[in-house]
Amino acid sequence: MNDLLFSPISEIAPRIRAKEISPVELTRAALQQIEATDGRLNAFPVVKSEEALSAAADAEHEIQAGRWKGPLHGIPVGLKDNIAVNGWVTTCGSRILAEHVTDYDATAVRRLREAGAVILGKNNLHEWALGGSCTFGIFGTVHNPWNTEHIAGGSSGGSAAAVSAGQAFMALGTDARASIRTPASYCGVVGLKPTGGLVSRFGELPPTSSWYMALGPIARTVTDVAITLNAISGYDDLDPGSIRTESRDYTAGIDDGVKGLRIGVVKNFFYDDALPEVRDSVEAAASAYRAMGASVREVELPALRYTSLIEPVYEGEAKGWLVDYALTRGADFDSQDIRYRALASRFLRTADTLRANRLLNLLRAQVQEVMEEIDILLTPTNSTPPYRIDAEEVEVADGTVNVAGAGGQSRVTTRLTVPFNALALPAISVPCGMSNSGLPFGLQLVGRSFEDHLVLRAARAFEREAGLGYRRPPIVA
Amino acid sequence: MPPQQPLLHLTRLLRVRLLGVTGDYPRAGRNDGRTAAPHWRRFVSVSDATIRTLIEETYGDHLSSDEIETLLPYIRRQFESSQKLSELDLGELDPRGMNFISDRRITP
């Protein structure tokens, strides 16, 4: 049974449907895997064994009765602990919400339940989902399954570590700067930030109405990400940012390859900090796409140099809702940096937001112009592999970054992903390379709005033909 | 003391003149819009003492003096970003020149 925990959903599901695999046994195995590994990872701090086994038993009865609901039916999954489940505590990684019981299901949770998925519990995250390291928060640090002395990335670090270690087949994360893609990159799995508006964010804490925040799946294969997207995507009138689009099967055509696809490699900005081993892997990926029949060329997006100045567009909303807690519950912030960033957000100036919006529009215009002739942008997901949990400085291409100081951790973990939050474009991270020290890092592929299917197809081709694909990390090898 | 609107405090502290109040903004039809930027739109350097006062006025006694000193560099960094933003030619705020979607002026 243990080996089954590392099989893709796409292979397990037909066997569940054929009644060769019992959802109850599969769930029991996943729970045992959490028990066996989480003492070293801290990825699954909240496990709901009884509820999971009950849901698995229901799934088994339904399937036995011939009522198979689809490929997620009977599949054990995890949820980042900023996603609401009816009757469960949702902490958002903060002591302040330690007793916050939500009395509703997030829309994505409701849709997972309707698809028959078995929810195992809640995954660890960075405090308030506002950091890329998962070294702060109510549940403590998440450890990387590839080397437990290194960060798992964040803020959905628990979700990525759990999937990597075979604790769950898929886990939902959220992504306002990097929070799905960076931990997926660091843990050697696949993470998709869908187009803004494609997946409902109702029931996600913190509640944001802005376009930059997205909810999406982390899984071990691109197809499993597509299977999950099928279940959770679609218009939801409970999310004011939800957009009505044509319903689509994201697994259809996913194996069609990239022949004729136009891929643009963006080096400016993305290569500034990237270590040689990361750059070399991305170059090799570009060559692989060329060999697979894609048209590959280098493109430039000069306005990316102003990425950090665009921050005022969303910084106020990202932090402003925390000001009251920052004033009245300051000692309950594990990360005082988050607290002070929240307090500082009150001093953002409207004039700066206006100017930053103009910069964002310039970047948007450049990307739109480039993407008239390019279908997919190709970049590294991060400039470096995951750094040591106790690191104060991290080596980048031309020096070091102080990750213990303000802004350093963000520069290392979110710099290459945040532009596509600002633009609300679909972006995926797939395993691309291994560092000299044996740690994974990802390749980022970005598409036009609502062309998530093309992003998935390009990622799947790389995974199948040239990429590393999923590999078991040492903790479970 | 309840938190107050920091921008209002900043404008009071710096005696910043607001659009429409002082009438120093070039009006449509009276010039070509190329008049030097009015005082209120230029970036004004803010001293640490001013930021400290701004924090005190905004957050009152919710923060200790140590906490104010810790917060100060965060806000200073925001003002430094403001300065960088103000140094970029991002076009006028005059609606006659606000076709910024297609404005490529900062693109090399």
XYZ file of C-alpha atoms in Angstrom:
585
model
C 0.000 0.000 0.000
C 2.869 2.382 0.772
C 3.991 2.477 -2.882
C 0.479 3.433 -3.932
C 0.853 6.636 -1.937
C 3.385 7.815 -4.500
C 1.350 6.889 -7.577
C -0.344 9.655 -9.534
C -4.059 10.239 -9.013
C -4.449 9.582 -12.749
C -3.255 6.001 -12.189
C -4.919 5.345 -8.845
C -8.357 6.646 -9.835
C -9.158 3.980 -12.472
C -8.166 1.301 -9.979
C -10.409 2.806 -7.320
C -13.197 2.906 -9.864
C -12.508 -0.749 -10.725
C -12.690 -1.530 -6.984
C -9.107 -2.817 -6.977
C -8.091 -0.199 -4.419
C -10.113 0.618 -1.333
C -10.423 4.333 -0.449
C -10.518 3.316 3.214
C -7.243 1.408 2.921
C -5.705 4.232 0.903
C -6.772 6.780 3.517
C -5.475 4.597 6.313
C -2.122 4.352 4.507
C -1.977 8.122 4.073
C -2.701 8.619 7.779
C 0.061 6.147 8.632
C 2.427 8.012 6.317
C 1.664 11.249 8.143
C 2.256 9.493 11.444
C 5.562 8.076 10.209
C 7.006 11.195 8.602
C 5.469 14.319 10.050
C 7.603 14.379 13.148
C 10.419 15.410 10.812
C 8.411 17.618 8.440
C 5.694 19.393 10.449
C 3.609 19.621 7.280
C 0.331 18.236 8.638
C -0.245 19.729 12.112
C -3.996 19.102 12.033
C -5.086 15.559 11.132
C -8.766 14.599 11.199
C -8.451 10.820 11.145
C -12.027 9.940 12.084
C -13.611 12.342 9.640
C -11.243 11.239 6.882
C -11.924 7.556 7.440
C -15.652 8.254 7.550
C -15.476 10.151 4.239
C -13.389 7.334 2.771
C -15.979 4.774 3.890
C -18.722 6.831 2.256
C -16.662 6.978 -0.942
C -16.131 3.242 -0.838
C -19.862 2.545 -0.442
C -20.714 4.887 -3.301
C -18.159 3.288 -5.592
C -19.266 -0.192 -4.617
C -22.791 0.895 -5.536
C -21.572 2.051 -8.944
C -21.745 5.775 -8.171
C -18.136 6.749 -8.997
C -17.934 10.538 -9.053
C -14.664 11.016 -10.905
C -10.906 10.812 -10.460
C -10.815 12.487 -7.031
C -13.345 10.076 -5.548
C -11.748 8.400 -2.541
C -8.434 10.283 -2.928
C -6.832 11.604 0.316
C -5.972 15.295 0.080
C -4.782 18.160 2.290
C -5.757 21.802 2.728
C -3.595 24.763 3.645
C -4.802 26.044 7.008
C -6.048 29.336 5.627
C -8.874 27.567 3.788
C -12.127 27.280 5.723
C -13.737 23.970 6.603
C -17.099 23.899 8.340
C -16.622 23.160 12.027
C -12.815 23.184 11.957
C -10.402 25.741 13.333
C -8.802 27.841 10.583
C -5.752 29.573 12.024
C -4.146 31.155 8.964
C -0.969 30.241 10.791
C -1.582 32.751 13.581
C -1.983 32.347 17.326
C -4.581 35.085 17.127
C -6.935 32.747 15.245
C -6.041 29.660 17.308
C -9.684 29.198 18.289
C -11.305 30.543 15.133
C -13.809 27.879 14.108
C -15.216 28.513 10.660
C -18.865 27.595 10.198
C -18.796 27.162 6.446
C -16.805 25.363 3.766
C -14.688 27.328 1.335
C -16.082 26.891 -2.166
C -13.017 24.883 -3.203
C -13.544 22.584 -0.213
C -17.213 22.139 -1.083
C -16.238 21.279 -4.643
C -13.586 18.808 -3.482
C -16.190 17.129 -1.279
C -18.631 17.003 -4.195
C -15.892 15.341 -6.248
C -15.557 12.725 -3.499
C -12.098 13.691 -2.238
C -11.164 12.646 1.310
C -9.881 15.580 3.346
C -7.202 14.434 5.767
C -6.683 17.680 7.669
C -4.865 20.979 7.514
C -1.380 21.755 6.233
C 1.106 24.075 7.899
C 1.776 27.514 6.402
C 3.703 30.735 6.960
C 2.060 32.995 9.528
C -0.892 34.843 7.964
C 0.186 33.342 4.596
C 2.525 36.346 4.402
C 5.959 34.852 3.870
C 7.909 32.517 1.667
C 9.831 30.425 4.189
C 7.300 28.740 6.539
C 9.618 29.446 9.442
C 7.071 31.507 11.376
C 3.605 30.645 12.598
C 1.490 28.933 15.183
C 2.589 25.442 14.161
C 6.310 26.145 13.824
C 8.682 25.573 10.917
C 7.923 23.297 7.967
C 10.941 21.177 6.993
C 11.862 20.279 3.444
C 11.488 16.538 2.671
C 14.677 16.719 0.563
C 16.708 17.970 3.489
C 14.963 18.721 6.739
C 17.517 21.386 7.603
C 16.230 23.486 4.693
C 13.049 25.480 4.246
C 10.096 24.019 2.354
C 9.199 27.439 0.958
C 5.930 29.185 1.536
C 3.508 30.192 2.338
C 1.901 26.866 1.311
C 4.976 24.964 2.526
C 3.023 22.333 4.444
C 0.923 21.525 1.388
C 3.989 21.042 -0.839
C 5.984 19.067 1.753
C 3.004 16.791 2.436
C 2.526 16.011 -1.259
C 6.252 15.477 -1.764
C 6.417 13.024 1.163
C 3.417 10.955 0.096
C 1.206 12.153 2.940
C -1.454 13.321 0.485
C -2.011 12.976 -3.247
C -2.828 16.642 -3.629
C -3.057 19.645 -1.341
C -4.608 23.030 -1.935
C -2.543 26.150 -1.471
C -3.009 29.867 -1.969
C -0.698 32.248 -3.797
C -0.500 36.037 -3.447
C 3.179 36.374 -4.365
C 4.702 32.908 -4.672
C 2.917 30.774 -2.145
C 1.986 27.843 -4.383
C 4.865 27.941 -6.853
C 7.824 28.486 -4.533
C 7.093 25.615 -2.136
C 6.293 23.379 -5.118
C 9.653 24.348 -6.600
C 11.540 23.757 -3.343
C 9.857 20.415 -2.596
C 10.129 18.950 -6.111
C 6.414 18.882 -6.944
C 4.012 20.727 -9.263
C 2.057 23.823 -8.238
C -0.366 25.910 -10.290
C -1.472 29.460 -9.607
C -4.524 29.599 -11.862
C -5.670 32.677 -13.760
C -7.229 35.212 -11.399
C -10.962 34.581 -11.221
C -10.847 30.958 -12.399
C -10.943 29.360 -8.930
C -13.136 30.788 -6.206
C -11.336 32.230 -3.193
C -14.442 32.241 -1.025
C -13.443 30.843 2.353
C -9.803 31.733 2.022
C -8.224 33.686 4.861
C -7.073 36.424 4.606
C -10.065 37.624 2.659
C -8.938 39.676 -0.292
C -10.927 40.978 -3.194
C -7.903 41.774 -5.316
C -6.783 39.950 -8.393
C -3.335 39.023 -7.152
C -4.482 36.282 -4.788
C -5.282 32.840 -6.203
C -6.140 29.425 -4.819
C -4.776 26.370 -6.573
C -3.518 22.790 -6.414
C -0.145 21.277 -5.545
C 0.367 17.681 -6.699
C 3.098 15.339 -7.868
C 2.195 15.401 -11.557
C 0.859 17.988 -13.961
C -2.086 15.752 -14.841
C -3.044 15.498 -11.164
C -3.013 19.287 -10.981
C -5.308 19.369 -14.024
C -7.638 16.786 -12.468
C -7.935 18.970 -9.380
C -8.453 22.115 -11.423
C -11.378 20.390 -13.123
C -12.981 19.912 -9.726
C -12.378 23.316 -8.138
C -12.580 25.790 -11.044
C -15.687 27.593 -12.234
C -17.739 30.660 -11.467
C -18.798 31.275 -7.879
C -21.062 34.158 -6.947
C -19.653 34.090 -3.396
C -16.328 35.417 -4.717
C -16.627 38.938 -6.148
C -13.481 38.290 -8.195
C -14.861 35.146 -9.807
C -15.190 35.315 -13.576
C -17.618 33.383 -15.761
C -15.769 31.374 -18.358
C -16.494 28.463 -20.587
C -16.286 25.198 -18.668
C -13.281 23.151 -19.726
C -11.730 19.728 -19.117
C -8.139 20.609 -18.238
C -6.942 17.058 -18.798
C -8.161 17.071 -22.416
C -5.227 17.465 -24.781
C -2.746 17.660 -21.929
C -0.564 15.026 -23.632
C -0.677 16.691 -27.047
C 2.857 18.035 -26.758
C 4.257 21.430 -27.657
C 4.838 21.159 -31.387
C 4.083 24.585 -32.827
C 3.773 26.232 -29.420
C 5.662 29.544 -29.182
C 7.757 29.794 -26.051
C 9.541 32.927 -24.880
C 12.482 32.690 -22.496
C 12.676 35.794 -20.316
C 16.200 36.405 -19.076
C 16.164 40.042 -18.062
C 15.183 40.379 -14.388
C 14.808 36.577 -14.003
C 18.522 35.892 -14.398
C 19.736 38.792 -12.232
C 19.925 36.754 -9.019
C 19.804 33.234 -10.478
C 22.658 30.924 -9.552
C 24.523 29.337 -12.488
C 23.019 25.911 -11.745
C 19.514 27.407 -11.988
C 20.310 29.312 -15.185
C 21.853 26.218 -16.757
C 18.781 24.126 -15.968
C 16.449 26.722 -17.429
C 18.600 26.920 -20.552
C 18.459 23.135 -20.812
C 14.678 23.282 -20.463
C 14.480 25.814 -23.295
C 16.608 23.516 -25.467
C 14.365 20.594 -24.569
C 11.286 22.523 -25.682
C 13.030 23.299 -28.966
C 13.792 19.604 -29.396
C 10.135 18.803 -28.696
C 9.073 20.974 -31.625
C 8.228 24.237 -29.910
C 9.386 27.521 -31.345
C 11.657 29.012 -28.668
C 13.141 32.489 -28.576
C 14.347 34.990 -26.015
C 12.029 37.857 -25.155
C 12.495 40.947 -22.996
C 10.149 42.581 -20.532
C 12.065 45.728 -19.522
C 9.378 47.034 -17.162
C 10.074 44.119 -14.821
C 12.893 46.211 -13.408
C 10.203 48.208 -11.604
C 8.583 45.168 -9.976
C 9.420 46.272 -6.442
C 7.937 49.720 -7.086
C 4.626 48.145 -8.135
C 4.143 46.800 -4.611
C 2.050 49.738 -3.333
C -0.705 48.591 -5.694
C -1.461 45.635 -3.483
C 0.609 46.099 -0.329
C -2.091 48.166 1.366
C -4.758 45.539 0.925
C -2.354 42.693 1.630
C -1.474 44.035 5.048
C -4.012 46.706 5.935
C -6.527 44.272 7.406
C -3.934 43.263 10.022
C -3.416 46.735 11.492
C -5.849 46.325 14.374
C -4.289 43.004 15.411
C -0.823 44.496 14.971
C -1.778 47.228 17.439
C -3.725 45.212 19.984
C -2.186 41.711 19.760
C 1.388 42.536 18.860
C 2.929 39.893 21.121
C 0.899 37.219 19.344
C 2.743 37.770 16.073
C 5.405 35.094 15.725
C 6.975 37.202 12.984
C 7.348 40.763 14.205
C 8.391 41.665 10.658
C 4.848 40.864 9.473
C 3.461 42.945 12.320
C 5.553 45.999 11.439
C 4.856 45.653 7.717
C 1.144 45.703 8.592
C 1.597 48.819 10.725
C 3.600 50.503 7.980
C 0.943 49.734 5.370
C -1.237 52.441 6.908
C 1.245 55.034 5.710
C 1.098 54.105 2.044
C 0.217 57.141 -0.024
C -2.539 57.266 -2.585
C -0.209 59.082 -4.971
C 2.173 56.125 -4.811
C -0.608 53.673 -5.506
C -1.590 55.729 -8.555
C 1.974 55.809 -9.827
C 2.539 52.132 -9.066
C -0.634 51.361 -11.009
C 0.835 53.151 -13.995
C 3.941 51.012 -13.754
C 1.779 47.912 -13.518
C -0.102 49.002 -16.620
C 3.197 49.457 -18.431
C 4.275 45.969 -17.460
C 0.869 44.631 -18.497
C 1.137 46.348 -21.866
C 4.599 44.906 -22.456
C 3.489 41.404 -21.531
C 0.403 41.677 -23.737
C 2.531 42.835 -26.635
C 4.994 39.986 -26.185
C 2.214 37.454 -25.785
C 0.720 38.345 -29.120
C 3.621 36.386 -30.569
C 4.392 34.072 -27.662
C 2.105 31.484 -26.066
C 4.135 30.634 -22.976
C 6.765 32.543 -21.004
C 9.529 30.410 -19.506
C 11.493 31.489 -16.426
C 13.043 29.970 -13.328
C 10.596 29.768 -10.404
C 13.304 30.864 -7.973
C 16.849 32.121 -8.254
C 18.195 29.592 -5.769
C 17.376 26.209 -4.279
C 15.778 26.229 -0.806
C 18.078 27.734 1.778
C 18.942 26.449 5.232
C 16.371 27.143 7.949
C 19.059 28.760 10.111
C 20.556 30.787 7.245
C 20.998 34.506 7.737
C 22.471 35.078 4.306
C 21.731 33.362 1.018
C 24.058 33.333 -1.924
C 22.664 34.715 -5.182
C 24.377 35.339 -8.504
C 26.250 38.491 -7.603
C 26.489 38.407 -3.861
C 24.406 37.530 -0.859
C 20.974 38.469 0.435
C 20.295 38.872 4.137
C 17.191 36.707 4.580
C 17.013 37.573 8.270
C 16.555 41.251 7.415
C 13.496 43.048 6.094
C 12.751 42.202 2.490
C 15.540 39.627 2.113
C 13.405 36.533 2.472
C 10.887 38.006 0.053
C 13.601 38.757 -2.504
C 14.825 35.160 -2.434
C 11.486 33.365 -2.306
C 9.007 35.565 -4.183
C 10.860 37.872 -6.571
C 10.409 35.791 -9.722
C 6.819 34.794 -9.121
C 5.120 37.977 -7.902
C 4.965 39.722 -11.301
C 2.444 37.130 -12.449
C 0.285 37.708 -9.389
C 0.253 41.382 -10.252
C -0.817 40.433 -13.784
C -3.203 37.632 -12.647
C -1.769 35.299 -15.284
C -1.757 31.499 -14.950
C 1.644 30.263 -13.803
C 2.914 26.822 -12.910
C 6.089 25.472 -11.333
C 7.322 22.041 -12.444
C 10.450 20.226 -11.220
C 13.359 21.378 -13.368
C 16.710 20.702 -11.730
C 18.623 19.579 -8.680
C 21.239 21.722 -6.996
C 24.754 20.534 -6.336
C 23.629 19.939 -2.782
C 20.742 17.707 -3.885
C 17.854 20.119 -3.508
C 15.153 20.640 -6.146
C 14.151 23.825 -7.928
C 11.454 24.534 -10.458
C 10.742 25.907 -13.884
C 7.996 28.528 -14.153
C 5.690 28.560 -17.187
C 3.269 31.446 -17.651
C 0.360 31.752 -20.064
C -2.232 34.244 -21.199
C -5.331 34.804 -19.063
C -7.618 31.769 -19.016
C -5.178 29.726 -21.048
C -4.381 27.553 -18.067
C -4.867 24.545 -20.354
C -1.913 25.645 -22.512
C 0.245 26.142 -19.434
C -0.663 22.647 -18.265
C 0.041 21.162 -21.694
C 3.467 22.808 -21.870
C 4.277 21.695 -18.316
C 3.132 18.156 -19.012
C 5.315 17.926 -22.128
C 8.351 18.997 -20.134
C 7.527 16.608 -17.298
C 7.088 13.697 -19.702
C 9.921 14.309 -22.147
C 12.659 16.229 -20.433
C 12.030 17.249 -16.861
C 12.863 15.465 -13.675
C 9.268 14.612 -12.934
C 8.403 13.622 -9.405
C 11.129 11.887 -7.425
C 10.796 10.551 -3.931
C 12.711 12.733 -1.488
C 15.257 11.101 0.836
C 12.884 11.220 3.787
C 10.700 8.577 2.113
C 13.108 6.991 -0.361
C -6.820 57.543 21.098
C -8.206 55.930 17.944
C -5.948 55.509 14.875
C -6.262 58.432 12.483
C -5.777 58.963 8.775
C -2.006 59.269 8.274
C -2.184 61.098 4.954
C -4.211 63.902 6.500
C -1.679 64.164 9.259
C 1.177 64.174 6.811
C -0.359 66.959 4.791
C -0.946 69.001 7.930
C 2.524 68.350 9.232
C 4.162 69.325 5.993
C 1.698 72.122 5.224
C 1.152 70.532 1.866
C -1.155 72.414 -0.446
C -3.921 70.309 -1.945
C -5.221 70.359 -5.493
C -8.027 72.860 -5.877
C -7.315 74.576 -2.598
C -4.518 76.850 -3.648
C -5.296 77.050 -7.343
C -1.697 76.495 -8.415
C -2.498 73.589 -10.711
C -2.415 74.425 -14.429
C -5.973 74.452 -15.719
C -7.037 73.111 -19.066
C -7.032 75.765 -21.759
C -4.761 78.154 -19.890
C -1.438 76.564 -20.725
C 0.046 73.536 -22.405
C 0.248 71.427 -19.248
C 4.045 71.627 -19.229
C 4.270 73.943 -16.265
C 6.686 72.770 -13.594
C 5.086 70.275 -11.247
C 3.151 71.999 -8.492
C 4.592 71.878 -5.033
C 2.198 69.250 -3.723
C 3.206 66.768 -6.386
C 6.946 67.042 -5.870
C 8.502 64.501 -3.555
C 9.126 65.974 -0.154
C 11.867 64.454 1.953
C 10.583 63.493 5.354
C 12.870 63.497 8.359
C 12.891 60.744 10.961
C 11.525 63.243 13.455
C 8.560 63.892 11.170
C 7.955 60.176 10.671
C 8.119 59.665 14.412
C 5.541 62.385 14.927
C 3.421 60.880 12.191
C 3.469 57.483 13.903
C 2.621 59.010 17.257
C -0.226 61.009 15.785
C -1.546 57.956 13.961
C -1.198 55.178 16.497
C -1.247 57.229 19.671
C -0.358 55.295 22.768
C -0.901 51.905 21.136
C 2.839 51.707 20.496
C 5.698 52.073 22.945
C 8.659 54.274 22.093
C 10.696 51.140 21.292
C 7.991 49.939 18.934
C 7.889 53.338 17.260
C 11.641 53.182 16.711
C 11.266 49.696 15.192
C 8.469 50.831 12.899
C 10.282 53.943 11.757
C 12.667 52.288 9.231
C 9.748 50.412 7.639
C 8.026 53.697 6.906
C 11.272 55.335 5.852
C 11.722 52.561 3.278
C 8.206 53.244 1.989
C 9.079 56.893 1.570
C 12.246 55.895 -0.251
C 10.078 53.891 -2.659
C 7.858 56.957 -2.973
C 10.883 58.981 -3.947
C 11.892 56.445 -6.578
C 8.359 56.463 -7.947
C 8.307 60.246 -8.023
C 11.565 60.306 -9.975
C 10.124 58.242 -12.816
C 8.410 60.082 -15.621
C 5.063 58.380 -15.412
C 3.076 61.119 -17.056
C 0.917 63.889 -15.695
C -2.105 63.492 -13.497
C -3.888 65.882 -15.838
C -6.606 63.783 -17.515
C -5.582 65.220 -20.907
C -2.352 63.242 -20.699
C -3.526 60.121 -18.959
C -3.430 57.650 -21.820
C -1.038 55.620 -19.736
C -2.116 52.215 -21.022
C -0.121 52.872 -24.193
C 2.442 55.144 -22.584
C 5.887 53.689 -23.322
C 7.953 56.578 -22.013
C 9.888 54.539 -19.460
C 10.482 51.644 -21.810
C 14.009 51.740 -23.172
